[in-house]
PDB file of C-alpha atoms in Angstrom:
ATOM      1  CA  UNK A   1       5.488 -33.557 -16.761  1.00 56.00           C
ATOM      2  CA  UNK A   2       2.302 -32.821 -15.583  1.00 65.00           C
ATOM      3  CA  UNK A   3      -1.577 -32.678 -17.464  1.00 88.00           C
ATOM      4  CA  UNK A   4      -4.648 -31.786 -15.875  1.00 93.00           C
ATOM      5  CA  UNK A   5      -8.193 -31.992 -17.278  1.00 95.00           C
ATOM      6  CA  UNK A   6     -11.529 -30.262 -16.534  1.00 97.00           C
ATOM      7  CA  UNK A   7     -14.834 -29.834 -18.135  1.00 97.00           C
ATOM      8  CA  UNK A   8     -15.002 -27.053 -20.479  1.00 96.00           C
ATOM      9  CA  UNK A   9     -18.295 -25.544 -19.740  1.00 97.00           C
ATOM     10  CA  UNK A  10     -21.089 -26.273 -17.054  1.00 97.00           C
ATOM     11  CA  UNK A  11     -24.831 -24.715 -16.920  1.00 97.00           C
ATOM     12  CA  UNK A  12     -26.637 -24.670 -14.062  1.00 97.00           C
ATOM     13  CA  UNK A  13     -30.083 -22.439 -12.463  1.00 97.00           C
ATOM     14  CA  UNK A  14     -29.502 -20.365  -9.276  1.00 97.00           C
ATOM     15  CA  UNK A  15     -29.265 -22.180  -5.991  1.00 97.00           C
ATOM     16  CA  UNK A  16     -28.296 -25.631  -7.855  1.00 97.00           C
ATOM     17  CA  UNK A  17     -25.302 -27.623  -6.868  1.00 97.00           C
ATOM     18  CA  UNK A  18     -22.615 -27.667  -9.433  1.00 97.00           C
ATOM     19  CA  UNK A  19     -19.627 -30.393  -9.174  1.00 98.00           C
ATOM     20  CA  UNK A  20     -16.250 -29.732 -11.655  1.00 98.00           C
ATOM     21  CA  UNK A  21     -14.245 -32.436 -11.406  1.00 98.00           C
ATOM     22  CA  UNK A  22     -10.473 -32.475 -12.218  1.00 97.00           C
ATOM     23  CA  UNK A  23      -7.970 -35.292 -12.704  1.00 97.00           C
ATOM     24  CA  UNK A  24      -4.574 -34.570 -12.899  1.00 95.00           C
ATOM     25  CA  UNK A  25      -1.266 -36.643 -13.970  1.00 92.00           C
ATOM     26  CA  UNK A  26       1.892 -35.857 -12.566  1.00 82.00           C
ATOM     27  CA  UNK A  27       5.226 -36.843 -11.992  1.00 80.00           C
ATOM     28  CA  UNK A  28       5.538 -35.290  -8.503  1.00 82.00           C
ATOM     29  CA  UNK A  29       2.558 -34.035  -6.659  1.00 85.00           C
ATOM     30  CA  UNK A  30       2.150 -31.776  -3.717  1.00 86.00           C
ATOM     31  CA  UNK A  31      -1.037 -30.458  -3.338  1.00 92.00           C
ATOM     32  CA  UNK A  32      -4.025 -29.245  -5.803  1.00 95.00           C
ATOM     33  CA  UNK A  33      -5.422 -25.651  -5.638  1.00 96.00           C
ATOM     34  CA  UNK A  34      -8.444 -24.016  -7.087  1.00 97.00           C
ATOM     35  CA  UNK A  35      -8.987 -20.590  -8.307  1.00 97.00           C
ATOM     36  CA  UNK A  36     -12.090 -18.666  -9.460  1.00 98.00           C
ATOM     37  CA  UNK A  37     -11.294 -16.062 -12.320  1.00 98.00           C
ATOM     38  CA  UNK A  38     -14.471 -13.739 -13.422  1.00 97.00           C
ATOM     39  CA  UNK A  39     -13.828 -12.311 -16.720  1.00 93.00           C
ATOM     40  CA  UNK A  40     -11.170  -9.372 -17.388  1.00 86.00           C
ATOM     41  CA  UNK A  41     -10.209  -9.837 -13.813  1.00 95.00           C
ATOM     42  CA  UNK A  42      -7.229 -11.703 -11.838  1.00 97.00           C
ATOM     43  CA  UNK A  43      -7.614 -15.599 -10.970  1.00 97.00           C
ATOM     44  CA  UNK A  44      -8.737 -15.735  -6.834  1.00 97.00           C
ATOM     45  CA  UNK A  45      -7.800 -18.458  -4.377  1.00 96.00           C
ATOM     46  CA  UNK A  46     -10.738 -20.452  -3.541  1.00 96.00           C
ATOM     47  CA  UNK A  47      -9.577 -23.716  -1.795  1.00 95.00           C
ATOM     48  CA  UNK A  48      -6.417 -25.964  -1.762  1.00 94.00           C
ATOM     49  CA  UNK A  49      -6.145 -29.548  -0.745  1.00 95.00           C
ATOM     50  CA  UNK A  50      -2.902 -31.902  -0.012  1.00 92.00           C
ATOM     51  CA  UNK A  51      -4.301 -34.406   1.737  1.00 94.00           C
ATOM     52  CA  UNK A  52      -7.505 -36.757   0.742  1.00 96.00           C
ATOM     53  CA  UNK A  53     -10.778 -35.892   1.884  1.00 97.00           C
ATOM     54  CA  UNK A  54     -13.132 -32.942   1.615  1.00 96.00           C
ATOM     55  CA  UNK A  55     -12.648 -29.327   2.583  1.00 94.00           C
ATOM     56  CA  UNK A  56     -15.317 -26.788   2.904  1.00 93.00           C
ATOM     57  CA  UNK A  57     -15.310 -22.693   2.611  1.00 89.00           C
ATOM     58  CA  UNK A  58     -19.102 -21.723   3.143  1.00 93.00           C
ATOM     59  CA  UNK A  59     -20.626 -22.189  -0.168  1.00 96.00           C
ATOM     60  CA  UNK A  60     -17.358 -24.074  -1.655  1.00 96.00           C
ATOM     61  CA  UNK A  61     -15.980 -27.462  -0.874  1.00 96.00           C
ATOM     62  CA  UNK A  62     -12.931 -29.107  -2.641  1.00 97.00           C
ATOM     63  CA  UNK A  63     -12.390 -32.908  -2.575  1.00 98.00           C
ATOM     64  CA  UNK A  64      -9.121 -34.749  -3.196  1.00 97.00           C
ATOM     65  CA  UNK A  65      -8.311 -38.610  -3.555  1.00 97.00           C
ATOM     66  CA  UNK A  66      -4.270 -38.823  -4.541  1.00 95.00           C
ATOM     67  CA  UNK A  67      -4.740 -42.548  -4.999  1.00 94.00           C
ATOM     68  CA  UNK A  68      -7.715 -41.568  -8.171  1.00 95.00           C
ATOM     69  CA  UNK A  69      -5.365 -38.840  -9.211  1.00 95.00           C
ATOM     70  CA  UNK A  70      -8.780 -36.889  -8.911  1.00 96.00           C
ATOM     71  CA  UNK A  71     -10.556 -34.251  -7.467  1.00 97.00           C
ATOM     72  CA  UNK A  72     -13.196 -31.792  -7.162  1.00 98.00           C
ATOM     73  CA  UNK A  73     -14.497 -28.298  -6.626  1.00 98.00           C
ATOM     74  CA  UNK A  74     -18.420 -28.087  -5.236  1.00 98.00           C
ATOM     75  CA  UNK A  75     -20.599 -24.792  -5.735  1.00 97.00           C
ATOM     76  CA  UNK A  76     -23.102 -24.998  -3.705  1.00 97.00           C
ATOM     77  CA  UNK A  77     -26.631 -22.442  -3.681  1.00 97.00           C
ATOM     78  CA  UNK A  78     -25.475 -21.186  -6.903  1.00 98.00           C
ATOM     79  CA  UNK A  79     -25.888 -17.239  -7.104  1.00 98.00           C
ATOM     80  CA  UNK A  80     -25.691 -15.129 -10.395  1.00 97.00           C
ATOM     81  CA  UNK A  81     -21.850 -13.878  -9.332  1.00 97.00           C
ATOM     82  CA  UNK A  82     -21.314 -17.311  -9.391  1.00 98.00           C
ATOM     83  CA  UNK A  83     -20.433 -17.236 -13.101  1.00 98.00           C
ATOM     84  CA  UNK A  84     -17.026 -17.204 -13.448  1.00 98.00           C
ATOM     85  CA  UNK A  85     -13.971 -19.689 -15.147  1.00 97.00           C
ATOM     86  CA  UNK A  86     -12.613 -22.299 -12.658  1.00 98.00           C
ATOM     87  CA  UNK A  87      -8.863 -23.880 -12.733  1.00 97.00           C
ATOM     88  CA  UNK A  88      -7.437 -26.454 -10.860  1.00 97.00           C
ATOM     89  CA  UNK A  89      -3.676 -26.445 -10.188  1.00 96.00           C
ATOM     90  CA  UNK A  90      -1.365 -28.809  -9.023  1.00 94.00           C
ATOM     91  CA  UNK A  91       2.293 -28.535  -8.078  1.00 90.00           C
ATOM     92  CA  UNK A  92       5.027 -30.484  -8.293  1.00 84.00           C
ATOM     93  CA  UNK A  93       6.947 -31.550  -5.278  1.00 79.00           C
ATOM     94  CA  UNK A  94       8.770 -28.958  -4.884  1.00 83.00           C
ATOM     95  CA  UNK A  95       6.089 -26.473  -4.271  1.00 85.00           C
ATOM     96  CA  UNK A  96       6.688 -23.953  -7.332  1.00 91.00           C
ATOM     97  CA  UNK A  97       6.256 -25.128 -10.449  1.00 92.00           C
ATOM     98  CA  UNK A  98       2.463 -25.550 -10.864  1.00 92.00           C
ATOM     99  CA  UNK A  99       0.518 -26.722 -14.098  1.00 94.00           C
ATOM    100  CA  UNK A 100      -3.424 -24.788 -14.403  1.00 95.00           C
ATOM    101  CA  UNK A 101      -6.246 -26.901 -16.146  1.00 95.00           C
ATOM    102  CA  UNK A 102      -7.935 -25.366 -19.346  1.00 95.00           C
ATOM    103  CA  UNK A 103     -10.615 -23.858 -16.955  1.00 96.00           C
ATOM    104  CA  UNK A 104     -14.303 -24.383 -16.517  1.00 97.00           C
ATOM    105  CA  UNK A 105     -16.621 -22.054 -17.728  1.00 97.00           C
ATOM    106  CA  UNK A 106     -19.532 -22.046 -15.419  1.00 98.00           C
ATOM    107  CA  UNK A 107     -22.947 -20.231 -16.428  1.00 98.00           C
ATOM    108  CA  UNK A 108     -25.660 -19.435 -13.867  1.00 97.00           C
ATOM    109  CA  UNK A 109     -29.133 -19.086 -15.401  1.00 96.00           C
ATOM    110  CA  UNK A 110     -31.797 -17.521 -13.646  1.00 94.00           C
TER     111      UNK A 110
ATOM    112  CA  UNK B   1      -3.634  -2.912   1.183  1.00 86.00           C
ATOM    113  CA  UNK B   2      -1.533  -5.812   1.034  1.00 86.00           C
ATOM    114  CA  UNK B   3      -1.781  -6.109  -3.134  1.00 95.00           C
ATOM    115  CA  UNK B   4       0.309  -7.034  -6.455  1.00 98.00           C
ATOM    116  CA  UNK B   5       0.950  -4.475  -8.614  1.00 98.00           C
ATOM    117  CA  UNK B   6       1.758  -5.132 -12.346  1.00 98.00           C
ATOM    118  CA  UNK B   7       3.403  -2.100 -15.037  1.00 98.00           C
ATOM    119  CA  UNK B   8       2.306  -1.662 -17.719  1.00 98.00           C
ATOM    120  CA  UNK B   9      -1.593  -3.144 -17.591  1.00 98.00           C
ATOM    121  CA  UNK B  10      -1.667  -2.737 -21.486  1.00 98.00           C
ATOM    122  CA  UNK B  11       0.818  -2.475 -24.031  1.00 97.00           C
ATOM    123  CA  UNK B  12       1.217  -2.822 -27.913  1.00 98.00           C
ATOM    124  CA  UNK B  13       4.566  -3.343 -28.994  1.00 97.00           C
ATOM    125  CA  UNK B  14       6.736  -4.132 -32.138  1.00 97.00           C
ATOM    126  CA  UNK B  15       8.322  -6.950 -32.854  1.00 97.00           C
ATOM    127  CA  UNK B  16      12.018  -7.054 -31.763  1.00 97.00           C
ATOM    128  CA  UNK B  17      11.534  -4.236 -29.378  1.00 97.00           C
ATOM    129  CA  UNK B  18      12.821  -4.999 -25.692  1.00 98.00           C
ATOM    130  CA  UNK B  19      10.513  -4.620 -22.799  1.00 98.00           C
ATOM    131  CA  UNK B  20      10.017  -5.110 -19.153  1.00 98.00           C
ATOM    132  CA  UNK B  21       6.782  -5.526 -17.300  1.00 98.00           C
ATOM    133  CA  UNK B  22       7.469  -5.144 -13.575  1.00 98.00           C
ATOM    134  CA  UNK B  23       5.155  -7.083 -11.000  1.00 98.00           C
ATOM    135  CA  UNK B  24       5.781  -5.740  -6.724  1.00 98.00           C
ATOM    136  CA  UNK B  25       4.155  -7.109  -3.473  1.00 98.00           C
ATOM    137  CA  UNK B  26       3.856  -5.537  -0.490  1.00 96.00           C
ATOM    138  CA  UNK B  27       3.337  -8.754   1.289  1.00 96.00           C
ATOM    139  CA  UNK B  28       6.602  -9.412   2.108  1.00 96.00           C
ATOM    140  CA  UNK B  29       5.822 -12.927  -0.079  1.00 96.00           C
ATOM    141  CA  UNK B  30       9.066 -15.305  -0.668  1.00 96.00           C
ATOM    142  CA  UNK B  31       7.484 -16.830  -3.624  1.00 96.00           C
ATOM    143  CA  UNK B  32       6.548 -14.970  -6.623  1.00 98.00           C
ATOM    144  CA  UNK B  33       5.932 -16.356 -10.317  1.00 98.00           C
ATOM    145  CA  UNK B  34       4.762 -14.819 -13.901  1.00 98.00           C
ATOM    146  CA  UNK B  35       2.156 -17.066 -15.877  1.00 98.00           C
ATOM    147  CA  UNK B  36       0.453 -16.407 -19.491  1.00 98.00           C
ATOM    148  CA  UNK B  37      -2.814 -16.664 -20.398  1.00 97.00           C
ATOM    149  CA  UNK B  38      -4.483 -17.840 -24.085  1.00 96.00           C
ATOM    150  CA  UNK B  39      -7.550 -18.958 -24.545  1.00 90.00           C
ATOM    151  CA  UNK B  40      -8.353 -22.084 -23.841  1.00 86.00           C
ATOM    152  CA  UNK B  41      -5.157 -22.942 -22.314  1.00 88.00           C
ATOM    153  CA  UNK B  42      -5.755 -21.740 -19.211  1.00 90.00           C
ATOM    154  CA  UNK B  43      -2.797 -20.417 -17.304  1.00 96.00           C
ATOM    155  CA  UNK B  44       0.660 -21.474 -17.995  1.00 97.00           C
ATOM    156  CA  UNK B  45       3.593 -21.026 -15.569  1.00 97.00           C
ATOM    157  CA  UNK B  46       6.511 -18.926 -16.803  1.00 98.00           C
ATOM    158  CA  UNK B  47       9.029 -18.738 -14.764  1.00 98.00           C
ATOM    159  CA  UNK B  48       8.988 -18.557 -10.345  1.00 97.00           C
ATOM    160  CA  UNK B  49      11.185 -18.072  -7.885  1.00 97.00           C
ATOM    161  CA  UNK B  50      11.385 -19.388  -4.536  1.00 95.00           C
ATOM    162  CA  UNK B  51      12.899 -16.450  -2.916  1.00 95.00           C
ATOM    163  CA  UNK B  52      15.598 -13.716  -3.439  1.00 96.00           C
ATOM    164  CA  UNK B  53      18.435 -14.952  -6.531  1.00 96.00           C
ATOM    165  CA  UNK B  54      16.494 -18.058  -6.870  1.00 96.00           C
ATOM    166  CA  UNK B  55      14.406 -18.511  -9.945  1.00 97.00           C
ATOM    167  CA  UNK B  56      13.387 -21.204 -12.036  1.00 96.00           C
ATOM    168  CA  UNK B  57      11.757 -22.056 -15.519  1.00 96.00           C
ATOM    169  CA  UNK B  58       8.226 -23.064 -15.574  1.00 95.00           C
ATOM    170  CA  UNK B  59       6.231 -25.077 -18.498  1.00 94.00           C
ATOM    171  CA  UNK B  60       6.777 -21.580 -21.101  1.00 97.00           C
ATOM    172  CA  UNK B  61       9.972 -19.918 -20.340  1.00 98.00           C
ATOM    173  CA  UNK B  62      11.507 -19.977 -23.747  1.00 98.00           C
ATOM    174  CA  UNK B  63      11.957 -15.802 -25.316  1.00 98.00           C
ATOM    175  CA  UNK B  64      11.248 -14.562 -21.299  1.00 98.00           C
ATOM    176  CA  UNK B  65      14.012 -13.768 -18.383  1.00 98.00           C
ATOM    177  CA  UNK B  66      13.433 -12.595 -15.237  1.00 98.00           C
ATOM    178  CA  UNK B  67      15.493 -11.627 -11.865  1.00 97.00           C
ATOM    179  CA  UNK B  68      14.835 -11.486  -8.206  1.00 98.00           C
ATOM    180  CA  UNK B  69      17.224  -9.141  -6.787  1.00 98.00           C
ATOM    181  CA  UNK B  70      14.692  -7.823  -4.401  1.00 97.00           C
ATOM    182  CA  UNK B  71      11.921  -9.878  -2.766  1.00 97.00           C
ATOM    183  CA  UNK B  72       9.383  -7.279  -3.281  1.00 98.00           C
ATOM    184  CA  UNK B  73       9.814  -7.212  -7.385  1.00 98.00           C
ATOM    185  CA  UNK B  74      10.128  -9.418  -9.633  1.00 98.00           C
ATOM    186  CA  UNK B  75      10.250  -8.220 -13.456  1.00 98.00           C
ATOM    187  CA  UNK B  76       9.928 -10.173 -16.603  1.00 98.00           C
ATOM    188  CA  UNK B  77      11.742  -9.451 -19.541  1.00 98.00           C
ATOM    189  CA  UNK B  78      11.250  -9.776 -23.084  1.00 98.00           C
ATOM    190  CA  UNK B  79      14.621  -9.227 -24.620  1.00 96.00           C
ATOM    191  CA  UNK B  80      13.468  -9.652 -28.306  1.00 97.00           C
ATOM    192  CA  UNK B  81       9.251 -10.082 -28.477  1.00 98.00           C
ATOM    193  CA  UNK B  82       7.230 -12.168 -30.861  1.00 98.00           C
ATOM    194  CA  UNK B  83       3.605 -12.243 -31.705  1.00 98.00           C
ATOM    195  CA  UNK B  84       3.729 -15.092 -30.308  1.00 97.00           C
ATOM    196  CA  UNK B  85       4.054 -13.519 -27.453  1.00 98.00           C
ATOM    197  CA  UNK B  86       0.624 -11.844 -27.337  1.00 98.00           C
ATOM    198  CA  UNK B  87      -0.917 -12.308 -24.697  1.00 98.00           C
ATOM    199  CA  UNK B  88      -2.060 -11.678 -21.146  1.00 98.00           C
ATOM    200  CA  UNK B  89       0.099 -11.730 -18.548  1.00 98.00           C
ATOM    201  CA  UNK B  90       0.188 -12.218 -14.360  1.00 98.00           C
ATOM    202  CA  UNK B  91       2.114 -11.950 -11.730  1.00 98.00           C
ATOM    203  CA  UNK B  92       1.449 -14.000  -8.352  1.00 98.00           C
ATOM    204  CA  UNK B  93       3.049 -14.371  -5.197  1.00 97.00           C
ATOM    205  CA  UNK B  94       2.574 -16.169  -1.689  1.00 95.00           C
ATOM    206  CA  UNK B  95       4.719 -16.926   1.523  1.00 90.00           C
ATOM    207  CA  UNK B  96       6.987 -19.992   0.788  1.00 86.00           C
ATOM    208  CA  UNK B  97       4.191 -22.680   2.780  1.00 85.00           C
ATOM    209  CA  UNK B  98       1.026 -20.578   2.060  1.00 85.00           C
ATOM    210  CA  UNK B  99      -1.486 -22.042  -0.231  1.00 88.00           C
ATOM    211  CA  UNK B 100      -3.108 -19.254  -1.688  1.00 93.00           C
ATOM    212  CA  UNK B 101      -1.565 -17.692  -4.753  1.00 96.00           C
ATOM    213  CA  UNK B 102      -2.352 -13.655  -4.920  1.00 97.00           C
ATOM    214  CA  UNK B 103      -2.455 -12.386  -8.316  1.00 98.00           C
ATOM    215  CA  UNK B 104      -1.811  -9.137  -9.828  1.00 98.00           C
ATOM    216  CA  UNK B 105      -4.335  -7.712 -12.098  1.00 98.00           C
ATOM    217  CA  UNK B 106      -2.585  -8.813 -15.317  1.00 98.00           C
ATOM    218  CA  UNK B 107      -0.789  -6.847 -18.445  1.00 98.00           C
ATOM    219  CA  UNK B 108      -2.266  -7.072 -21.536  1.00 98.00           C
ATOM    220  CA  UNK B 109       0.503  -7.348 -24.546  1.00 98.00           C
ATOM    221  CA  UNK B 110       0.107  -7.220 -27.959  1.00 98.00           C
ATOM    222  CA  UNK B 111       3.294  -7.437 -30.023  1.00 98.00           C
ATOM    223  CA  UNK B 112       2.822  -6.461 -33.784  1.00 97.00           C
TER     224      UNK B 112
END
């Protein structure tokens, strides 16, 4: 089987950095996603790594290490829209069954 | 638009009452998968299916069924709902090597 874990809730002021870390055990692993889900709406892909090391989308970088079983979404220049729930996902070899963290609640404060 | 499209978005049901939500892409998409959301248990995987008469239980699939007979839909049935079976529902899909996951907006079910 497979268990992830994420903070519950993060605060942080516009244009701050904000760093949610996930760690993940699995019995099979192929990659680990991240998804952005404002409330009422429909989760949003936001960045997927299956290899170690850091990938960045503008204002978002994800970081994997599949030795630490660990990795990391990065929200940088925080704006207001900002505010949102954040999962990390991983799959399982096969590439369809996938297990979703709790979510983390982030809160941007003017 | 290239989108996922979920039927009904909201429904209140009875216990014991069949029902079928329907999700459809338009993205020609191999994979496609249903998940439920509760509070603070984030999403949890259903069932998926890897492309046309292939599906497979997820983490949840006990009281659900579903069938790909068509790569553009791919339905979820409750043969006999529960309240336990409240909740909110979505539909994904994505080519077979893509990364990115594209939701539907969700279905909202209550069973009494």
């Amino acid at each position: 089987g497979q268990s992830l874990e994420q903070p519950s809730e993060v605060t942080a002021v516009e244009g701050a950095i904000v760093q949610i870390n996930c760690t993940y055990q699995t019995s099979g692993f192929y990659g680990l996603s991240w998804y952005q889900q404002h409330d009422g709406g429909a989760p949003t892909f936001l960045s997927y790594n299956a290899l170690d090391g850091l990938e960045e989308t503008g204002r978002f970088s994800s970081f994997l290490s599949r030795s630490d079983s660990y990795g990391y979404l990065l929200l940088q220049e925080l704006q207001m829209k900002d505010s949102a729930s954040y999962f990390c996902a991983v799959s399982d070899d096969s590439w369809g069954k996938f297990q979703f963290g709790a979510g983390t609640q982030v809160v941007v404060t003017p | 638009e290239a989108q996922v499209t979920q039927n009904p978005r909201y429904l209140i049901t009875v216990t014991g009452k069949k029902l079928t939500v329907t999700c459809s892409q338009n993205m020609n998409h191999e994979y496609m998968s249903w998940y439920r959301q509760d509070p603070g248990l984030g999403l949890r995987q259903i069932y998926y299916s890897m492309n046309v008469e292939v599906t497979d239980k997820g983490d949840v699939p006990e009281g659900y069924k579903v069938s790909r007979k068509e790569k553009r839909n791919f339905p979820l049935i409750l043969e006999s709902p529960s309240p336990n079976q409240t909740s909110l529902y979505f539909c994904a899909s994505r080519l077979t090597n893509g990364d990115t996951q594209y939701f539907g907006p969700g279905t909202r079910l209550t069973v009494l």
